[in-house]
């Protein structure tokens, strides 16, 4: 499958690129599907979900990583380094492995979902831990590598990351045939909202109204301040000092959008509701659905609109949290049809 560089490089100015340096795992072209809502058709917006968990490492990060690692290789860099709440780490490790570069990932101690750590180990990156949140990991890493010109920082401060992530906006327009009215996505370090905003603009289109979705314990944009000790079950967006704060603000104010925070409880409830319609996302990625439901309850969703939710990461990544949301249910079976009859008429079996 052709990745996003080959599909969209005609829109970008990448300069000279030796084709042998192109690093891809076939990212992009993720599905955009209808999301069921508590309201009837026509009574509220038609809602679509962009399944970014379908990317090669299970999150949207691959769109930026293919470009960042390709350009690093083209520039003769020897290593890719990042600070991460987990998904950037998994993606950097995979693309570096693909490219034959070394990778180093720095994570906030104890708060990264196990599936993401497993990916980092599988791809052979060096895993370093710091005490404290993501923000400290990024600050330390930026300082430590400032004088090393052959090492590439592949966090979203790397402009190629944001440019690659724009590709998701192009795809939404292709898939929907238009720009949606409302656009809801989780906001952590605020790179992705920046990328979508720029993506619609690069196509010469008027961007949708952006609703930046955060967890109450890490609501840096909603509260318009740095959060010293961010805390949320949605560990992917457990970030207190978004690097792209000013760009995210611009995306929201220029489109008459807003930032909204929801509780961890609402996030996990949204994760369960999505799972009950066959969509398994990690907690951070359920945040937009939680926000959508909240706005609906408040009567703040204008009718007859189209809304897109970005489901940024796959639910399997955070198996620890998922085990709590979806406890194990094992029942011994004697092989009889009667037992199946009983089971399928029981209330626990959905829908
Ligand atoms: N959703 C998921 C699943 C993420 O992993 C992230 C960010 C976001 C949303 C927020 O995107 O930072 O561009 O605003 N994860 C980063 C990481 C920070 O290190 O994996 P953002």
Tab-separated table of C-alpha atoms and ligand atoms in Angstrom:
chain	number	residue	atom	x	y	z
A	1	UNK	CA	0.000	0.000	0.000
A	2	UNK	CA	1.197	3.482	-0.827
A	3	UNK	CA	1.868	5.660	2.218
A	4	UNK	CA	1.038	9.304	2.755
A	5	UNK	CA	4.285	10.680	1.322
A	6	UNK	CA	3.647	9.155	-2.076
A	7	UNK	CA	-0.004	10.169	-2.000
A	8	UNK	CA	0.450	13.774	-0.951
A	9	UNK	CA	3.991	14.918	-1.691
A	10	UNK	CA	2.672	16.935	-4.644
A	11	UNK	CA	1.093	19.271	-2.056
A	12	UNK	CA	4.346	19.743	-0.145
A	13	UNK	CA	7.758	21.140	-0.835
A	14	UNK	CA	10.035	18.370	0.367
A	15	UNK	CA	13.082	19.406	-1.629
A	16	UNK	CA	15.375	16.762	-3.117
A	17	UNK	CA	14.538	13.312	-1.815
A	18	UNK	CA	16.485	10.184	-2.671
A	19	UNK	CA	13.782	7.540	-3.113
A	20	UNK	CA	15.853	4.994	-1.203
A	21	UNK	CA	15.456	7.200	1.888
A	22	UNK	CA	11.665	7.036	1.798
A	23	UNK	CA	10.537	5.267	4.971
A	24	UNK	CA	6.969	3.999	4.989
A	25	UNK	CA	4.859	1.304	6.614
A	26	UNK	CA	1.816	2.035	4.440
A	27	UNK	CA	0.257	4.572	6.797
A	28	UNK	CA	-2.894	6.592	6.097
A	29	UNK	CA	-6.100	5.793	4.176
A	30	UNK	CA	-7.851	4.991	7.446
A	31	UNK	CA	-11.620	4.420	7.425
A	32	UNK	CA	-14.160	7.173	8.080
A	33	UNK	CA	-17.292	5.472	9.396
A	34	UNK	CA	-20.685	6.491	10.796
A	35	UNK	CA	-20.889	6.684	14.580
A	36	UNK	CA	-24.219	5.889	16.236
A	37	UNK	CA	-25.577	8.613	18.493
A	38	UNK	CA	-28.354	8.767	21.120
A	39	UNK	CA	-30.303	11.090	18.835
A	40	UNK	CA	-32.305	10.080	15.788
A	41	UNK	CA	-31.188	10.932	12.260
A	42	UNK	CA	-31.993	14.553	11.560
A	43	UNK	CA	-32.413	15.479	15.245
A	44	UNK	CA	-28.713	16.269	15.610
A	45	UNK	CA	-25.528	16.123	13.633
A	46	UNK	CA	-24.547	13.179	11.501
A	47	UNK	CA	-21.448	11.859	13.193
A	48	UNK	CA	-18.438	10.178	11.591
A	49	UNK	CA	-15.348	8.681	13.186
A	50	UNK	CA	-11.887	8.639	11.616
A	51	UNK	CA	-10.310	5.368	12.684
A	52	UNK	CA	-6.708	6.401	13.165
A	53	UNK	CA	-6.052	3.287	15.201
A	54	UNK	CA	-5.936	1.508	11.827
A	55	UNK	CA	-2.510	2.997	11.101
A	56	UNK	CA	0.478	0.597	11.154
A	57	UNK	CA	1.416	1.124	14.818
A	58	UNK	CA	-2.166	1.736	15.926
A	59	UNK	CA	-2.235	5.526	16.161
A	60	UNK	CA	-2.258	8.708	14.054
A	61	UNK	CA	1.387	9.328	14.901
A	62	UNK	CA	2.510	7.235	11.919
A	63	UNK	CA	1.388	9.968	9.490
A	64	UNK	CA	3.944	12.390	10.871
A	65	UNK	CA	6.564	9.795	11.634
A	66	UNK	CA	6.904	8.534	8.053
A	67	UNK	CA	7.831	12.068	7.003
A	68	UNK	CA	10.000	12.960	10.029
A	69	UNK	CA	12.040	9.766	9.767
A	70	UNK	CA	12.319	10.001	5.986
A	71	UNK	CA	13.657	13.543	6.220
A	72	UNK	CA	15.994	12.527	9.059
A	73	UNK	CA	17.391	9.763	6.885
A	74	UNK	CA	17.693	12.085	3.920
A	75	UNK	CA	19.662	14.517	6.116
A	76	UNK	CA	22.046	11.758	7.199
A	77	UNK	CA	20.883	11.607	10.822
A	78	UNK	CA	21.801	8.532	12.815
A	79	UNK	CA	19.132	8.449	15.515
A	80	UNK	CA	15.519	9.440	16.137
A	81	UNK	CA	14.671	10.584	19.653
A	82	UNK	CA	11.415	11.589	21.303
A	83	UNK	CA	9.658	12.155	24.594
A	84	UNK	CA	6.281	10.492	24.649
A	85	UNK	CA	3.178	9.418	26.496
A	86	UNK	CA	3.494	6.213	24.449
A	87	UNK	CA	2.144	6.473	20.934
A	88	UNK	CA	4.835	8.722	19.529
A	89	UNK	CA	7.332	6.351	21.127
A	90	UNK	CA	5.799	3.280	19.464
A	91	UNK	CA	5.677	5.026	16.116
A	92	UNK	CA	9.211	6.475	16.321
A	93	UNK	CA	10.565	3.063	17.303
A	94	UNK	CA	8.836	1.367	14.372
A	95	UNK	CA	9.837	3.863	11.703
A	96	UNK	CA	13.406	4.057	13.015
A	97	UNK	CA	13.612	0.264	12.851
A	98	UNK	CA	12.288	0.427	9.309
A	99	UNK	CA	14.844	3.092	8.416
A	100	UNK	CA	17.793	1.406	10.093
A	101	UNK	CA	18.214	4.314	12.527
A	102	UNK	CA	18.649	4.062	16.265
A	103	UNK	CA	15.753	5.203	18.414
A	104	UNK	CA	15.564	6.547	21.946
A	105	UNK	CA	12.269	7.233	23.671
A	106	UNK	CA	11.832	9.025	26.980
A	107	UNK	CA	8.641	8.386	28.877
A	108	UNK	CA	6.987	9.652	32.049
A	109	UNK	CA	7.615	6.949	34.639
A	110	UNK	CA	4.824	4.537	35.441
A	111	UNK	CA	2.115	6.179	33.333
A	112	UNK	CA	2.467	4.725	29.880
A	113	UNK	CA	0.040	2.080	28.655
A	114	UNK	CA	1.569	-1.420	28.480
A	115	UNK	CA	0.796	-2.074	24.810
A	116	UNK	CA	2.774	0.984	23.801
A	117	UNK	CA	5.761	-0.066	25.908
A	118	UNK	CA	5.614	-3.503	24.386
A	119	UNK	CA	5.724	-1.981	20.912
A	120	UNK	CA	8.797	0.070	21.847
A	121	UNK	CA	10.537	-3.059	23.114
A	122	UNK	CA	9.524	-5.087	20.088
A	123	UNK	CA	10.914	-2.473	17.705
A	124	UNK	CA	14.173	-2.402	19.651
A	125	UNK	CA	14.295	1.227	20.802
A	126	UNK	CA	16.094	2.344	23.943
A	127	UNK	CA	13.490	3.141	26.596
A	128	UNK	CA	14.327	5.787	29.206
A	129	UNK	CA	12.099	6.907	32.063
A	130	UNK	CA	11.947	10.197	33.936
A	131	UNK	CA	10.080	11.028	37.088
A	132	UNK	CA	7.228	13.408	36.425
A	133	UNK	CA	4.941	14.071	33.474
A	134	UNK	CA	5.568	14.158	29.731
A	135	UNK	CA	6.402	17.860	29.818
A	136	UNK	CA	9.504	17.228	31.930
A	137	UNK	CA	10.592	14.373	29.663
A	138	UNK	CA	10.374	16.620	26.596
A	139	UNK	CA	12.129	19.564	28.218
A	140	UNK	CA	15.020	17.403	29.406
A	141	UNK	CA	15.391	15.669	26.075
A	142	UNK	CA	15.390	18.937	24.123
A	143	UNK	CA	18.144	20.290	26.368
A	144	UNK	CA	20.186	17.105	26.268
A	145	UNK	CA	20.308	16.806	22.496
A	146	UNK	CA	20.556	20.476	21.531
A	147	UNK	CA	24.228	20.134	20.598
A	148	UNK	CA	24.004	16.842	18.754
A	149	UNK	CA	23.368	17.593	15.126
A	150	UNK	CA	23.190	13.980	13.945
A	151	UNK	CA	20.309	13.144	16.250
A	152	UNK	CA	16.788	14.055	15.174
A	153	UNK	CA	14.045	15.039	17.602
A	154	UNK	CA	10.833	13.507	16.247
A	155	UNK	CA	8.349	15.101	18.636
A	156	UNK	CA	5.701	17.324	17.076
A	157	UNK	CA	8.029	20.333	17.395
A	158	UNK	CA	9.578	18.713	14.323
A	159	UNK	CA	7.741	20.494	11.466
A	160	UNK	CA	7.678	17.348	9.295
A	161	UNK	CA	5.562	15.605	11.926
A	162	UNK	CA	2.833	18.222	11.739
A	163	UNK	CA	3.011	18.349	7.937
A	164	UNK	CA	2.554	14.588	7.664
A	165	UNK	CA	-0.355	14.654	10.081
A	166	UNK	CA	-2.119	17.158	7.798
A	167	UNK	CA	-2.773	14.194	5.508
A	168	UNK	CA	-5.654	13.085	7.739
A	169	UNK	CA	-7.506	16.327	6.956
A	170	UNK	CA	-7.071	15.723	3.218
A	171	UNK	CA	-8.487	12.230	3.644
A	172	UNK	CA	-11.534	13.441	5.577
A	173	UNK	CA	-12.353	15.822	2.724
A	174	UNK	CA	-11.890	13.039	0.153
A	175	UNK	CA	-14.033	10.599	2.134
A	176	UNK	CA	-16.831	12.990	3.103
A	177	UNK	CA	-16.785	14.947	-0.151
A	178	UNK	CA	-16.798	18.180	1.889
A	179	UNK	CA	-15.471	19.821	5.031
A	180	UNK	CA	-17.516	18.776	8.076
A	181	UNK	CA	-19.110	21.493	10.206
A	182	UNK	CA	-17.733	20.299	13.512
A	183	UNK	CA	-14.442	18.630	14.192
A	184	UNK	CA	-13.682	17.044	17.563
A	185	UNK	CA	-10.321	15.621	18.576
A	186	UNK	CA	-8.308	14.990	21.731
A	187	UNK	CA	-5.707	17.618	22.579
A	188	UNK	CA	-2.512	16.822	24.486
A	189	UNK	CA	0.614	18.478	23.161
A	190	UNK	CA	-1.669	20.200	20.626
A	191	UNK	CA	0.198	19.109	17.498
A	192	UNK	CA	-2.640	17.207	15.875
A	193	UNK	CA	-5.247	19.975	16.069
A	194	UNK	CA	-2.631	22.260	14.535
A	195	UNK	CA	-2.067	19.759	11.736
A	196	UNK	CA	-5.758	19.376	10.855
A	197	UNK	CA	-6.275	23.145	10.851
A	198	UNK	CA	-3.328	23.631	8.498
A	199	UNK	CA	-4.428	20.692	6.377
A	200	UNK	CA	-7.834	22.166	5.545
A	201	UNK	CA	-6.231	25.532	4.851
A	202	UNK	CA	-3.588	24.015	2.573
A	203	UNK	CA	-6.407	22.637	0.427
A	204	UNK	CA	-7.797	26.185	0.161
A	205	UNK	CA	-10.874	25.242	2.216
A	206	UNK	CA	-12.534	26.957	5.161
A	207	UNK	CA	-11.676	24.779	8.168
A	208	UNK	CA	-14.446	23.292	10.331
A	209	UNK	CA	-15.301	24.487	13.816
A	210	UNK	CA	-12.677	22.847	16.017
A	211	UNK	CA	-13.652	21.439	19.399
A	212	UNK	CA	-10.462	20.587	21.280
A	213	UNK	CA	-11.209	17.818	23.783
A	214	UNK	CA	-9.309	17.355	27.038
A	215	UNK	CA	-9.532	15.501	30.329
A	216	UNK	CA	-10.452	17.596	33.375
A	217	UNK	CA	-7.175	16.722	35.124
A	218	UNK	CA	-5.082	17.885	32.171
A	219	UNK	CA	-7.190	20.762	30.834
A	220	UNK	CA	-4.361	23.113	29.892
A	221	UNK	CA	-6.197	24.648	26.935
A	222	UNK	CA	-9.621	24.842	28.577
A	223	UNK	CA	-8.150	26.585	31.607
A	224	UNK	CA	-5.661	28.530	29.490
A	225	UNK	CA	-2.749	27.796	31.798
A	226	UNK	CA	-0.005	25.262	32.342
A	227	UNK	CA	-0.983	22.342	34.581
A	228	UNK	CA	1.901	21.366	36.856
A	229	UNK	CA	0.818	17.818	37.695
A	230	UNK	CA	-1.555	16.614	35.007
A	231	UNK	CA	-3.506	13.494	35.932
A	232	UNK	CA	-5.996	11.488	33.904
A	233	UNK	CA	-6.874	7.926	33.008
A	234	UNK	CA	-6.349	9.035	29.402
A	235	UNK	CA	-2.563	8.802	29.776
A	236	UNK	CA	-1.926	9.654	26.114
A	237	UNK	CA	-3.112	13.217	26.795
A	238	UNK	CA	-1.723	13.516	30.314
A	239	UNK	CA	0.159	16.674	29.350
A	240	UNK	CA	0.290	19.988	31.203
A	241	UNK	CA	2.269	22.318	28.934
A	242	UNK	CA	1.308	21.855	25.286
A	243	UNK	CA	4.164	22.820	23.005
A	244	UNK	CA	1.794	23.902	20.219
A	245	UNK	CA	-0.519	25.855	22.539
A	246	UNK	CA	-0.576	29.035	20.433
A	247	UNK	CA	-1.340	27.177	17.185
A	248	UNK	CA	-4.137	25.220	18.853
A	249	UNK	CA	-5.608	28.435	20.185
A	250	UNK	CA	-5.549	29.882	16.707
A	251	UNK	CA	-7.292	26.819	15.237
A	252	UNK	CA	-10.087	27.137	17.768
A	253	UNK	CA	-10.567	30.897	17.798
A	254	UNK	CA	-10.320	31.302	14.017
A	255	UNK	CA	-13.091	28.720	13.557
A	256	UNK	CA	-15.390	29.886	16.396
A	257	UNK	CA	-14.724	26.626	18.144
A	258	UNK	CA	-13.848	25.934	21.739
A	259	UNK	CA	-11.987	23.691	24.148
A	260	UNK	CA	-14.022	21.390	26.385
A	261	UNK	CA	-12.883	19.112	29.220
A	262	UNK	CA	-14.676	16.004	30.489
A	263	UNK	CA	-14.162	13.792	33.539
A	264	UNK	CA	-12.285	10.491	33.503
A	265	UNK	CA	-15.593	8.815	34.291
A	266	UNK	CA	-17.210	10.328	31.190
A	267	UNK	CA	-14.198	9.287	29.102
A	268	UNK	CA	-14.429	5.649	30.219
A	269	UNK	CA	-18.199	5.633	29.685
A	270	UNK	CA	-17.638	6.939	26.163
A	271	UNK	CA	-15.001	4.252	25.583
A	272	UNK	CA	-17.539	1.594	26.590
A	273	UNK	CA	-20.300	3.066	24.406
A	274	UNK	CA	-18.029	3.117	21.387
A	275	UNK	CA	-16.963	-0.459	22.066
A	276	UNK	CA	-20.623	-1.449	22.114
A	277	UNK	CA	-20.828	-0.314	18.514
A	278	UNK	CA	-17.691	-2.178	17.494
A	279	UNK	CA	-15.219	0.678	17.836
A	280	UNK	CA	-12.436	-0.057	20.320
A	281	UNK	CA	-10.351	3.009	21.123
A	282	UNK	CA	-7.976	3.914	23.907
A	283	UNK	CA	-9.294	6.306	26.597
A	284	UNK	CA	-7.758	9.489	25.113
A	285	UNK	CA	-9.432	8.681	21.814
A	286	UNK	CA	-12.839	8.308	23.464
A	287	UNK	CA	-12.641	11.885	24.759
A	288	UNK	CA	-14.198	13.478	21.645
A	289	UNK	CA	-17.218	11.194	21.924
A	290	UNK	CA	-17.581	12.093	25.614
A	291	UNK	CA	-17.434	15.772	24.670
A	292	UNK	CA	-19.957	15.313	21.875
A	293	UNK	CA	-22.429	13.693	24.302
A	294	UNK	CA	-21.838	16.440	26.859
A	295	UNK	CA	-22.506	19.196	24.294
A	296	UNK	CA	-25.642	17.377	23.216
A	297	UNK	CA	-26.893	17.171	26.805
A	298	UNK	CA	-26.234	20.884	27.227
A	299	UNK	CA	-28.241	21.624	24.059
A	300	UNK	CA	-25.170	23.144	22.471
A	301	UNK	CA	-24.999	21.057	19.323
A	302	UNK	CA	-26.738	22.877	16.520
A	303	UNK	CA	-28.885	20.486	14.472
A	304	UNK	CA	-28.323	19.368	10.877
A	305	UNK	CA	-24.570	19.464	11.066
A	306	UNK	CA	-21.899	16.998	10.195
A	307	UNK	CA	-19.412	16.171	12.920
A	308	UNK	CA	-16.168	14.214	12.643
A	309	UNK	CA	-14.534	12.625	15.680
A	310	UNK	CA	-10.900	11.595	15.448
A	311	UNK	CA	-10.327	8.229	17.109
A	312	UNK	CA	-6.606	8.691	17.522
A	313	UNK	CA	-5.471	5.340	18.934
A	314	UNK	CA	-6.399	1.671	19.152
A	315	UNK	CA	-8.021	0.331	22.329
A	316	UNK	CA	-5.658	-2.629	22.584
A	317	UNK	CA	-2.791	-0.328	23.453
A	318	UNK	CA	-4.082	0.359	26.947
A	319	UNK	CA	-5.068	-3.114	28.054
A	320	UNK	CA	-4.720	-2.255	31.773
A	321	UNK	CA	-7.453	0.366	31.671
A	322	UNK	CA	-9.550	-1.724	29.315
A	323	UNK	CA	-9.430	-4.653	31.769
A	324	UNK	CA	-11.120	-2.404	34.304
A	325	UNK	CA	-13.720	-1.066	31.877
A	326	UNK	CA	-14.393	-4.498	30.413
A	327	UNK	CA	-13.823	-7.084	33.177
A	328	UNK	CA	-13.150	-10.674	32.183
A	329	UNK	CA	-16.280	-12.759	31.776
A	330	UNK	CA	-15.562	-16.431	31.331
A	331	UNK	CA	-18.287	-19.001	31.580
A	332	UNK	CA	-17.713	-22.710	31.254
A	333	UNK	CA	-19.795	-24.300	28.477
A	334	UNK	CA	-21.067	-27.868	28.287
A	335	UNK	CA	-21.448	-27.791	24.486
A	336	UNK	CA	-25.260	-27.664	24.619
A	337	UNK	CA	-27.605	-25.509	22.549
A	338	UNK	CA	-29.701	-24.871	25.659
A	339	UNK	CA	-26.809	-23.137	27.354
A	340	UNK	CA	-26.451	-20.906	24.282
A	341	UNK	CA	-30.210	-20.209	24.357
A	342	UNK	CA	-29.911	-19.127	27.978
A	343	UNK	CA	-26.828	-17.047	27.389
A	344	UNK	CA	-28.255	-15.208	24.394
A	345	UNK	CA	-31.443	-14.278	26.185
A	346	UNK	CA	-29.543	-12.988	29.226
A	347	UNK	CA	-29.318	-9.245	29.751
A	348	UNK	CA	-25.525	-9.123	29.717
A	349	UNK	CA	-25.370	-10.041	26.036
A	350	UNK	CA	-25.458	-6.961	23.886
A	351	UNK	CA	-27.271	-5.292	22.322
B	1	LIG	N1	-4.658	10.827	21.197
B	1	LIG	C1	-3.670	9.956	21.384
B	1	LIG	C2	-4.018	8.494	21.366
B	1	LIG	C3	-2.350	10.399	21.605
B	1	LIG	O1	-1.389	9.505	21.797
B	1	LIG	C4	-2.100	11.778	21.641
B	1	LIG	C5	-0.756	12.285	21.880
B	1	LIG	C6	-3.169	12.665	21.421
B	1	LIG	C7	-4.427	12.144	21.196
B	1	LIG	C8	-3.004	14.125	21.441
B	1	LIG	O2	-2.339	14.617	20.313
B	1	LIG	O3	-0.420	15.712	21.398
B	1	LIG	O4	-0.997	16.171	19.030
B	1	LIG	O5	-2.438	17.020	20.873
B	1	LIG	N2	0.224	11.563	22.198
B	1	LIG	C9	1.621	12.031	22.283
B	1	LIG	C10	2.560	10.855	22.479
B	1	LIG	C11	1.837	13.152	23.202
B	1	LIG	O6	3.642	11.029	23.040
B	1	LIG	O7	2.233	9.766	22.041
B	1	LIG	P1	-1.502	15.962	20.408
